[in-house]
mmCIF file with all atom_site columns, C-alpha atoms in Angstrom:
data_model
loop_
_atom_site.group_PDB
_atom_site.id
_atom_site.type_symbol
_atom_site.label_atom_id
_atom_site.label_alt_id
_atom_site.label_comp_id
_atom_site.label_asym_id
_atom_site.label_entity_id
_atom_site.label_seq_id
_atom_site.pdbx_PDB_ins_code
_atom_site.Cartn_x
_atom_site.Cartn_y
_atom_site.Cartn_z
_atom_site.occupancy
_atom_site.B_iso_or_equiv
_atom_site.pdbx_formal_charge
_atom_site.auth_seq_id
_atom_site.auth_comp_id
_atom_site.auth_asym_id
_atom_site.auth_atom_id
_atom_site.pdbx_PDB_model_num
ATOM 1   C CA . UNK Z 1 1   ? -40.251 154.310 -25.553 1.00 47.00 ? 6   UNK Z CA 1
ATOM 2   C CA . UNK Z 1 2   ? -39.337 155.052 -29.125 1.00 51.00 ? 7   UNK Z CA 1
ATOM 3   C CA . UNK Z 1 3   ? -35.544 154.410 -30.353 1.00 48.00 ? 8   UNK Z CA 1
ATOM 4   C CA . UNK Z 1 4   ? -33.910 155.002 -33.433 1.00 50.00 ? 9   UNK Z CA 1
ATOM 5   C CA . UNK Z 1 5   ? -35.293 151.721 -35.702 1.00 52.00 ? 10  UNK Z CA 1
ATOM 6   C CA . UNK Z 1 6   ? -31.938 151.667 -37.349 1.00 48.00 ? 11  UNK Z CA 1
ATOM 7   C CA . UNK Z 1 7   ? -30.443 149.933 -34.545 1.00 50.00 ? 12  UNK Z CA 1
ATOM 8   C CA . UNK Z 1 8   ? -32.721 147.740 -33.912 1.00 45.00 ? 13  UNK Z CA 1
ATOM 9   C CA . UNK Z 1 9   ? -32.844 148.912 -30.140 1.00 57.00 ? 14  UNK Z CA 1
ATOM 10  C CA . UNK Z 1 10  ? -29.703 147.294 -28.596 1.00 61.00 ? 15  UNK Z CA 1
ATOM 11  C CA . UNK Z 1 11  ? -26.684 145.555 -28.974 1.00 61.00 ? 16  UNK Z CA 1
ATOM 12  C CA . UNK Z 1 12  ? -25.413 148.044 -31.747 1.00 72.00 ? 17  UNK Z CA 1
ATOM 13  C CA . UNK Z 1 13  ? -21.252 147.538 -31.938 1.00 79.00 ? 18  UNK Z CA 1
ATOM 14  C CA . UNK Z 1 14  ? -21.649 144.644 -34.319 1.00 77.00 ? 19  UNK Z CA 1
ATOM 15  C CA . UNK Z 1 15  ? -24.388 146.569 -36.585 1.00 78.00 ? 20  UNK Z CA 1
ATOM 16  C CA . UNK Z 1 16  ? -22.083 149.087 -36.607 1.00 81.00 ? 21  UNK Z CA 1
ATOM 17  C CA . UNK Z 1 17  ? -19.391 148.042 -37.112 1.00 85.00 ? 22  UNK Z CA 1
ATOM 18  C CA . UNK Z 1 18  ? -19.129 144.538 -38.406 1.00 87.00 ? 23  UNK Z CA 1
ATOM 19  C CA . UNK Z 1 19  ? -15.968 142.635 -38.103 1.00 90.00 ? 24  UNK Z CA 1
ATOM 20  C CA . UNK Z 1 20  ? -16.653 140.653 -41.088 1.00 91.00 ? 25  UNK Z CA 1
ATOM 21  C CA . UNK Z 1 21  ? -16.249 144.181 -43.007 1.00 93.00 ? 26  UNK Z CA 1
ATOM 22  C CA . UNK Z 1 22  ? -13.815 146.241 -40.898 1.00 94.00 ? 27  UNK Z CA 1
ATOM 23  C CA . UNK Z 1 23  ? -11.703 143.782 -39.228 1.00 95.00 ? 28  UNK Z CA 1
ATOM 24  C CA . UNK Z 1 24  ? -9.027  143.175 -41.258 1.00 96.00 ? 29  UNK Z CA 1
ATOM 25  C CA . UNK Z 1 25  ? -7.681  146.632 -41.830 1.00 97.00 ? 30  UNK Z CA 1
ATOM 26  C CA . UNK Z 1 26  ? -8.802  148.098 -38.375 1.00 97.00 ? 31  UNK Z CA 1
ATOM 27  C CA . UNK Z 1 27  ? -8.088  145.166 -35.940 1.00 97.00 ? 32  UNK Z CA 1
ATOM 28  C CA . UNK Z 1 28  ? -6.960  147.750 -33.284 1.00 97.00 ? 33  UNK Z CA 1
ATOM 29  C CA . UNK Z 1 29  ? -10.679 148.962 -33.013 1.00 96.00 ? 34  UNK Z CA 1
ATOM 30  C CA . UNK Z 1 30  ? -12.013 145.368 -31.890 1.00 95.00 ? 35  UNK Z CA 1
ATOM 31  C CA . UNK Z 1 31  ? -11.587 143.594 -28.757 1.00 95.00 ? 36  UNK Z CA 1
ATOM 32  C CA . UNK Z 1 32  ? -7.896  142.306 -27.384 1.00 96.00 ? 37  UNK Z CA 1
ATOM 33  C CA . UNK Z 1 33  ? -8.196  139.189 -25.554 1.00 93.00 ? 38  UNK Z CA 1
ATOM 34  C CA . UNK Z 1 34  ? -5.520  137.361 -24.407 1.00 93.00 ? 39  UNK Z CA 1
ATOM 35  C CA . UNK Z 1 35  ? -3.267  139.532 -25.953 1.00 95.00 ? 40  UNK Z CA 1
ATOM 36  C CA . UNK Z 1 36  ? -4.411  138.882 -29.571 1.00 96.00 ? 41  UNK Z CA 1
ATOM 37  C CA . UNK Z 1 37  ? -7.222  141.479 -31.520 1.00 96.00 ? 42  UNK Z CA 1
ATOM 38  C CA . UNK Z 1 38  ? -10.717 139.559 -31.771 1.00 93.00 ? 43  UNK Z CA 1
ATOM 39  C CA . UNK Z 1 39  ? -12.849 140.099 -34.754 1.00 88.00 ? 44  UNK Z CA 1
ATOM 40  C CA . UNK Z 1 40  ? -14.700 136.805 -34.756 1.00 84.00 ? 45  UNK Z CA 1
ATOM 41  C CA . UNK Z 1 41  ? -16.809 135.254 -31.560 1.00 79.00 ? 46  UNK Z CA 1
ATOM 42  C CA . UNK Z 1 42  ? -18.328 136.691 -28.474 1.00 74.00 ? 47  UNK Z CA 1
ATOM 43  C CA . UNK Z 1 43  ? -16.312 139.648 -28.536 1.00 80.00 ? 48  UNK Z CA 1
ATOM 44  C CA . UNK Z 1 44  ? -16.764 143.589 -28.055 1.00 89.00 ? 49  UNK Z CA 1
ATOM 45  C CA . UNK Z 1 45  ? -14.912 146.362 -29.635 1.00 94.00 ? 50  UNK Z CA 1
ATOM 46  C CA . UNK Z 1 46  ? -11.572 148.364 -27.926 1.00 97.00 ? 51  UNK Z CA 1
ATOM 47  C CA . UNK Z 1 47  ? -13.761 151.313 -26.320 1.00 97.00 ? 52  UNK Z CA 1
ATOM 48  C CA . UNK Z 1 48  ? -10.798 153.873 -25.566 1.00 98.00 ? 53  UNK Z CA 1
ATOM 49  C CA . UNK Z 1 49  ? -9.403  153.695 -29.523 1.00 98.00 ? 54  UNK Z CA 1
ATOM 50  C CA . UNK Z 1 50  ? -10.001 156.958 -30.321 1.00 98.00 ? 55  UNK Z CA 1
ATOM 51  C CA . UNK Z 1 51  ? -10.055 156.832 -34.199 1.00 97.00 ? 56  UNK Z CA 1
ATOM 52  C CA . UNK Z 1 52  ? -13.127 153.959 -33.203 1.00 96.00 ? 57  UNK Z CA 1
ATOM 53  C CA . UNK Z 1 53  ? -14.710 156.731 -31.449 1.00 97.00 ? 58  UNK Z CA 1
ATOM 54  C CA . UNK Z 1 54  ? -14.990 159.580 -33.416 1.00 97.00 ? 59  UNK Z CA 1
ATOM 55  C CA . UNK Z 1 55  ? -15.681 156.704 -36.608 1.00 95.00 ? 60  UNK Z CA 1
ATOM 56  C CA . UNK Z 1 56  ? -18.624 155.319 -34.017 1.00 92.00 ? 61  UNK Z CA 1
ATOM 57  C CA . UNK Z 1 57  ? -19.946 159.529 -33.206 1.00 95.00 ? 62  UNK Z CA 1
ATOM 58  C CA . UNK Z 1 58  ? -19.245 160.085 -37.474 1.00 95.00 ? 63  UNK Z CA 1
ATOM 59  C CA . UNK Z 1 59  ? -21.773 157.036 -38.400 1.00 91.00 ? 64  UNK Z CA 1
ATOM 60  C CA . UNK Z 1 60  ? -24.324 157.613 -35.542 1.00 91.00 ? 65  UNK Z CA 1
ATOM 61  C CA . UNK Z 1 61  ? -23.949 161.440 -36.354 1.00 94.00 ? 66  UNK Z CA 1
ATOM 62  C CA . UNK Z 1 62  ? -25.255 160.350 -40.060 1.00 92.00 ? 67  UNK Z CA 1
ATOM 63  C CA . UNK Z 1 63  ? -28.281 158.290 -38.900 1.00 88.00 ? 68  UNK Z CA 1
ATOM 64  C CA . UNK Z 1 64  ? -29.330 160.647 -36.434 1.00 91.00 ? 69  UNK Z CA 1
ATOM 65  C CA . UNK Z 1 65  ? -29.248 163.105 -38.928 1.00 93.00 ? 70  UNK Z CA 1
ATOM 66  C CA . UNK Z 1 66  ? -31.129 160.820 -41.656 1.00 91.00 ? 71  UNK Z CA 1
ATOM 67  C CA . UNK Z 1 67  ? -33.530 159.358 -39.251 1.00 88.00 ? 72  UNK Z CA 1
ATOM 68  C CA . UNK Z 1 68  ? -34.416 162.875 -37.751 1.00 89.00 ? 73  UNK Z CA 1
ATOM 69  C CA . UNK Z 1 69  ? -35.027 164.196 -41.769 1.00 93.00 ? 74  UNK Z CA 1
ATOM 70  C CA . UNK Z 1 70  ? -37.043 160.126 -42.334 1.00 91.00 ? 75  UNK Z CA 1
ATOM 71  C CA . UNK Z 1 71  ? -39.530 161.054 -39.340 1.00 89.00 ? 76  UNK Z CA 1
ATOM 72  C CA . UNK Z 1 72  ? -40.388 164.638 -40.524 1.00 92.00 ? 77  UNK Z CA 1
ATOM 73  C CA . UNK Z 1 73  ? -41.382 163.601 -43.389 1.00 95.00 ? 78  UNK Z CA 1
ATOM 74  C CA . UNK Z 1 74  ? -43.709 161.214 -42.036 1.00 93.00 ? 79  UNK Z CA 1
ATOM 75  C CA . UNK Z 1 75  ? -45.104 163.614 -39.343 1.00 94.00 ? 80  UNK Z CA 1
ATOM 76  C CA . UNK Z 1 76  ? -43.680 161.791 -36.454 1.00 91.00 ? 81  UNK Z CA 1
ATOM 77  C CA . UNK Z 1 77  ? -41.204 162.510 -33.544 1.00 88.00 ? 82  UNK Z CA 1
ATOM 78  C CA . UNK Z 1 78  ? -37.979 161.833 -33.270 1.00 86.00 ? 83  UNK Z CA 1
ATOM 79  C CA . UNK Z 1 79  ? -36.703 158.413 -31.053 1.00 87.00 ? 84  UNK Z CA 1
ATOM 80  C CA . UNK Z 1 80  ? -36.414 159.083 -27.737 1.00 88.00 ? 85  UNK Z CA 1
ATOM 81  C CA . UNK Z 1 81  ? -32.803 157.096 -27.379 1.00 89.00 ? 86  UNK Z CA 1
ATOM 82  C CA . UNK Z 1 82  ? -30.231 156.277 -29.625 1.00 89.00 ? 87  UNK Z CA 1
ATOM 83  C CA . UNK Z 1 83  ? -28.548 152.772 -28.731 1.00 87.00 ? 88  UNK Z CA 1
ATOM 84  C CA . UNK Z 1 84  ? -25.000 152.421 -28.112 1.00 87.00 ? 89  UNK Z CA 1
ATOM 85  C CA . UNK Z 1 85  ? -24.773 149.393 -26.740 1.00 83.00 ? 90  UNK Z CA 1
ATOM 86  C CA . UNK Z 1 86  ? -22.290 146.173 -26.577 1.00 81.00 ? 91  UNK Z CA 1
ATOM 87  C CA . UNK Z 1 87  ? -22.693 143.030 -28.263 1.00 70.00 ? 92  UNK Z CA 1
ATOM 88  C CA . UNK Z 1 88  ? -25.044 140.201 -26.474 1.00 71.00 ? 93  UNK Z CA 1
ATOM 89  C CA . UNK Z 1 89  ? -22.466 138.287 -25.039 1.00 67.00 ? 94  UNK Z CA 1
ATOM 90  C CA . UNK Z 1 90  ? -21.205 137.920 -21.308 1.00 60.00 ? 95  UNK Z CA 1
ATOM 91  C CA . UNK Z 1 91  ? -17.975 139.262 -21.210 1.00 79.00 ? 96  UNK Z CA 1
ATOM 92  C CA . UNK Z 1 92  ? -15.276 139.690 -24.531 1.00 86.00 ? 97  UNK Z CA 1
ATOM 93  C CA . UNK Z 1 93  ? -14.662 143.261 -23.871 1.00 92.00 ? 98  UNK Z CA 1
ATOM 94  C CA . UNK Z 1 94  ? -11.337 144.516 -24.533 1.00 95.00 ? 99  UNK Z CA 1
ATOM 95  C CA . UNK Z 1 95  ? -8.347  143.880 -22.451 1.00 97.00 ? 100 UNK Z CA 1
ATOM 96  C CA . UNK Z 1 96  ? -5.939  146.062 -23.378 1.00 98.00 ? 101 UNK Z CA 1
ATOM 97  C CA . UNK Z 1 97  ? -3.811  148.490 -21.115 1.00 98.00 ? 102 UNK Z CA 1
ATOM 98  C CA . UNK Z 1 98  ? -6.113  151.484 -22.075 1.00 98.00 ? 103 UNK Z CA 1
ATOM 99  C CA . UNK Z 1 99  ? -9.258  149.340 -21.485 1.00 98.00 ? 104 UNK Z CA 1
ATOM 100 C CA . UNK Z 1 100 ? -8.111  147.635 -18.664 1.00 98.00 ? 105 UNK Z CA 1
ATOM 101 C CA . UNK Z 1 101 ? -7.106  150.931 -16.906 1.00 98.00 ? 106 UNK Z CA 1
ATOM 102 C CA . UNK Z 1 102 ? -10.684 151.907 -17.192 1.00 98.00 ? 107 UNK Z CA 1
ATOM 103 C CA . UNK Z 1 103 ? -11.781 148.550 -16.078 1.00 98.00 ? 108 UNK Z CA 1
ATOM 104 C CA . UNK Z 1 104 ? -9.757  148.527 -12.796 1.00 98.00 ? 109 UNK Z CA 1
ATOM 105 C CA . UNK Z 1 105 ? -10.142 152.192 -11.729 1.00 98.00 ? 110 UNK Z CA 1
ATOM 106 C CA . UNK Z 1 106 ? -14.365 151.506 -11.984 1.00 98.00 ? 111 UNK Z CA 1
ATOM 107 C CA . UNK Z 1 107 ? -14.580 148.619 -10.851 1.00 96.00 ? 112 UNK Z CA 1
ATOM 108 C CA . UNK Z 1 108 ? -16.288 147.027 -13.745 1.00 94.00 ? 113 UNK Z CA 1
ATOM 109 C CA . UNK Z 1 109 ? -17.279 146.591 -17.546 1.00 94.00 ? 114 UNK Z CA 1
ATOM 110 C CA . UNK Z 1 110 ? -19.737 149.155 -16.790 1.00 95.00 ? 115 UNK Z CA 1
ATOM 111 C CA . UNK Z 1 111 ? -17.337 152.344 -16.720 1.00 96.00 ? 116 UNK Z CA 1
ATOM 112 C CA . UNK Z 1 112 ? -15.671 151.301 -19.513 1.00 96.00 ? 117 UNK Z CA 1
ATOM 113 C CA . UNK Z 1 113 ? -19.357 151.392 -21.548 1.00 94.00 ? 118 UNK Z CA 1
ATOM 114 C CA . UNK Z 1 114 ? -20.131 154.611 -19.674 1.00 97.00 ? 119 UNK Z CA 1
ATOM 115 C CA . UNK Z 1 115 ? -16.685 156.367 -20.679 1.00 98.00 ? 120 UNK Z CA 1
ATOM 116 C CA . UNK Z 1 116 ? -17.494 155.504 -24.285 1.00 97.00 ? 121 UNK Z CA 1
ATOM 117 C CA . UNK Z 1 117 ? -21.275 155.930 -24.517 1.00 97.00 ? 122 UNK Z CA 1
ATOM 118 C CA . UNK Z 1 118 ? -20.614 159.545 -22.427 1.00 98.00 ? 123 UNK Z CA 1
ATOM 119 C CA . UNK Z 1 119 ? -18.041 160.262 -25.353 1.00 98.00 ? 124 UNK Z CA 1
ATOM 120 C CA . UNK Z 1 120 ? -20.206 159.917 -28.024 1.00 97.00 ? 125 UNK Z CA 1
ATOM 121 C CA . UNK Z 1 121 ? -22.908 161.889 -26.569 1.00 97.00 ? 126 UNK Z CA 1
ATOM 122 C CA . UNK Z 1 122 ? -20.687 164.640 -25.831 1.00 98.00 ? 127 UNK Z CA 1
ATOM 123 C CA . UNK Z 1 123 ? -19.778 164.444 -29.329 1.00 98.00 ? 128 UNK Z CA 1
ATOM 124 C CA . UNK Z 1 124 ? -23.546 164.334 -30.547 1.00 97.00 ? 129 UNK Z CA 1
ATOM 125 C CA . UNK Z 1 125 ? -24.532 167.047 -27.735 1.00 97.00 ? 130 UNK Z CA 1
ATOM 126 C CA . UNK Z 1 126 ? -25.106 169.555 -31.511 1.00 97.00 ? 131 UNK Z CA 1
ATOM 127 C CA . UNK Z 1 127 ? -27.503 167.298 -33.043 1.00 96.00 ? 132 UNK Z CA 1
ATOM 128 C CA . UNK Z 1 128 ? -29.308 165.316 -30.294 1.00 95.00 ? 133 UNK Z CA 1
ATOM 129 C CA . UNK Z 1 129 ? -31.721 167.486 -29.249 1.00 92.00 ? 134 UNK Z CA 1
ATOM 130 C CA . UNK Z 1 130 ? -33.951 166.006 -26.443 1.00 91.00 ? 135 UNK Z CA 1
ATOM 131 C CA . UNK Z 1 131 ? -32.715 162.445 -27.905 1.00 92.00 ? 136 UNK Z CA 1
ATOM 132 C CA . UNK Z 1 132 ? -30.355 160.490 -25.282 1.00 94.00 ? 137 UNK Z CA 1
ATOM 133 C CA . UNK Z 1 133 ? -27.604 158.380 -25.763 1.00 94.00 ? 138 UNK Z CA 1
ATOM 134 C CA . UNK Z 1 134 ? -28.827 155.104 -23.977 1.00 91.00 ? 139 UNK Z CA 1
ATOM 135 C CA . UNK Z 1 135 ? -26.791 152.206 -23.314 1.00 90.00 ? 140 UNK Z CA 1
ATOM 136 C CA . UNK Z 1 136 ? -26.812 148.735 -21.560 1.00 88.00 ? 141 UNK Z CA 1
ATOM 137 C CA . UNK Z 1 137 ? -26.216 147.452 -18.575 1.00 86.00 ? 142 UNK Z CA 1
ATOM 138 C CA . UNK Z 1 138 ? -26.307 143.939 -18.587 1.00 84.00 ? 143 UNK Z CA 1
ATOM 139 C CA . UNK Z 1 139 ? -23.573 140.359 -17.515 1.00 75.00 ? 144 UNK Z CA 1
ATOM 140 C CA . UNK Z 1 140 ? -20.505 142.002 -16.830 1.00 77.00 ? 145 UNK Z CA 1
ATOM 141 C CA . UNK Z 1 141 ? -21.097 145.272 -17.096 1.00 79.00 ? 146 UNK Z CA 1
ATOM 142 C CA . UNK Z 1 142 ? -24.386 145.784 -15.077 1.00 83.00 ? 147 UNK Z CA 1
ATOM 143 C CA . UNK Z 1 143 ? -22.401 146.562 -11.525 1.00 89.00 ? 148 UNK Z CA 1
ATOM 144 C CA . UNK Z 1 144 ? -22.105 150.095 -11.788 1.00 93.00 ? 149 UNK Z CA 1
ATOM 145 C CA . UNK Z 1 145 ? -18.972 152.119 -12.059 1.00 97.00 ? 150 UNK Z CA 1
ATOM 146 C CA . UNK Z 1 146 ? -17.236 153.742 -8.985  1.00 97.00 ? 151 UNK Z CA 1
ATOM 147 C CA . UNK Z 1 147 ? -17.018 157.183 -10.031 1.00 98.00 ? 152 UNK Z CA 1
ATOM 148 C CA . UNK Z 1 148 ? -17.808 157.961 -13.948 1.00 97.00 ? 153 UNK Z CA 1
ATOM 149 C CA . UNK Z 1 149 ? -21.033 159.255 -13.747 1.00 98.00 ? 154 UNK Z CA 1
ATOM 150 C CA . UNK Z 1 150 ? -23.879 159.515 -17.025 1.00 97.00 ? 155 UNK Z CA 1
ATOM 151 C CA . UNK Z 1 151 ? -24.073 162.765 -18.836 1.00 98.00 ? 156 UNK Z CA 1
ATOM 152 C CA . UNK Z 1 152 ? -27.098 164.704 -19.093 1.00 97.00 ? 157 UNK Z CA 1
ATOM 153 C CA . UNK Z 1 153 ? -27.761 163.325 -22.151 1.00 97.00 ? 158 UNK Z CA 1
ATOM 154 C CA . UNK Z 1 154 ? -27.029 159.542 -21.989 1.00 97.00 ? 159 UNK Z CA 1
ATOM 155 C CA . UNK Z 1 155 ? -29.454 156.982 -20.314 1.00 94.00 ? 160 UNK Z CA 1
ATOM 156 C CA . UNK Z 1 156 ? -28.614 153.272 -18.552 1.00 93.00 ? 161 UNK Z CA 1
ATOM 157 C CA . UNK Z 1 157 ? -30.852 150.392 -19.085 1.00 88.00 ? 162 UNK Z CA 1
ATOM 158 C CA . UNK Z 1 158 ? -30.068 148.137 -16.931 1.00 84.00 ? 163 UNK Z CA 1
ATOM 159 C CA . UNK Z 1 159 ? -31.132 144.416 -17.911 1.00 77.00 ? 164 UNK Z CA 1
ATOM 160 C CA . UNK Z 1 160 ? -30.571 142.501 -14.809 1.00 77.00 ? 165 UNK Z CA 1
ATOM 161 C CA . UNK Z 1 161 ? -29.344 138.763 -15.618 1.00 76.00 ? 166 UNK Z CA 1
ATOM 162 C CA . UNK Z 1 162 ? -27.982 138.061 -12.152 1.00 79.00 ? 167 UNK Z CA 1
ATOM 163 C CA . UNK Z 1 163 ? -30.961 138.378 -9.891  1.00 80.00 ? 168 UNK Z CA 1
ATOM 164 C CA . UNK Z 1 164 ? -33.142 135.871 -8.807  1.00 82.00 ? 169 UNK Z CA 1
ATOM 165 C CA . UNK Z 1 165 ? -36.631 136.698 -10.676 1.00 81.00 ? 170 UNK Z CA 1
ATOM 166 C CA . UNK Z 1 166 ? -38.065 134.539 -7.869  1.00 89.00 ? 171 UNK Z CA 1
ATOM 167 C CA . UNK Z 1 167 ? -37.558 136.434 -4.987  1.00 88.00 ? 172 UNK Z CA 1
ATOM 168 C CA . UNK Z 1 168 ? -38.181 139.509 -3.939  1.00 88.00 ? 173 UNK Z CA 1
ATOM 169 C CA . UNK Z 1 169 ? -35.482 142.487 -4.569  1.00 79.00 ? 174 UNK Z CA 1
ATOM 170 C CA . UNK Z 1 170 ? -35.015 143.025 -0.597  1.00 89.00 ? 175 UNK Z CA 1
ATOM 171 C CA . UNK Z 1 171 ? -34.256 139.255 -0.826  1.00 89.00 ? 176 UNK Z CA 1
ATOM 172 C CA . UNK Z 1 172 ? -29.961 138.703 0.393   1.00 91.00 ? 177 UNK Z CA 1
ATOM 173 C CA . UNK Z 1 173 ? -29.730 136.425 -2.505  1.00 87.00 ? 178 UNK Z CA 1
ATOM 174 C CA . UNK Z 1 174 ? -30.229 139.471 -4.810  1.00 80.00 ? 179 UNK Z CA 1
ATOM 175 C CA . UNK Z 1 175 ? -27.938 141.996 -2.330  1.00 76.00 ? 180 UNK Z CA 1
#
């Protein structure tokens, strides 16, 4: 499976977006825990701002765009996915109400990173192509939402880290 190298194949908020540059005139577009704005620690970004969103589809619009014109130019096809995915951590999305809403009406982390991966690849729909928008499933956000469903045009990889490796699948320990 070919991705975009420019991403380095997961866990893309921070490389996008790196608090150390961005967080201390845009703290509303990182995590709110606790009722205070995260930039530093285990932490994800606030995935319902929408100024973070179209920012997010503007820069990923720009390397799909310079990657696509980089592998022409070489003779070889374009990545297969293009990774929006959180940061390695278990937990530190956002809490706020707008988050949270998301949170609670899915069920989990998961529909909250499917709302904003499915944003950004309607956004993208003009310049993907046959690329997908792929994003992670994995800690918190690997039970999948109730009733957001992917696009077309956006993929799941799920990276199980609460089975037992050990046992079979049909095992109840991994129900």
């Amino acid at each position: 499976v070919q991705f975009a190298p420019w991403l380095w194949k997961c866990h893309a908020f921070r490389k996008i977006l790196p608090p150390e540059k961005h967080f201390k005139d845009h703290p509303e577009w990182y995590a709110e825990v606790d009722g205070v704005r995260k930039g530093e620690g285990r932490v994800q970004l606030c995935l319902t701002n929408p100024d973070l969103r179209a920012l997010w589809a503007a820069k990923l619009r720009e390397r799909i765009l310079k990657t696509r014109e980089q592998r022409r130019a070489k003779g070889a096809s374009e990545p297969l996915y293009y990774a929006v995915d959180q940061n390695d951590c278990f937990d530190g999305f956002c809490k706020c109400a707008d988050c949270q809403a998301v949170v609670d009406r899915e069920g989990s982390n998961a529909g909250l990173m499917l709302a904003f991966a499915n944003d950004i690849a309607a956004r993208l729909e003009d310049v993907l192509g046959e690329s997908k928008i792929q994003m992670m499933a994995l800690h918190s956000s690997e039970k999948p939402p109730k009733f957001l469903k992917a696009r077309d045009n956006v993929g799941v990889r799920l990276c199980d880290t609460t089975s037992n490796v050990l046992k079979p699948w049909t095992d109840p320990e991994n129900a």
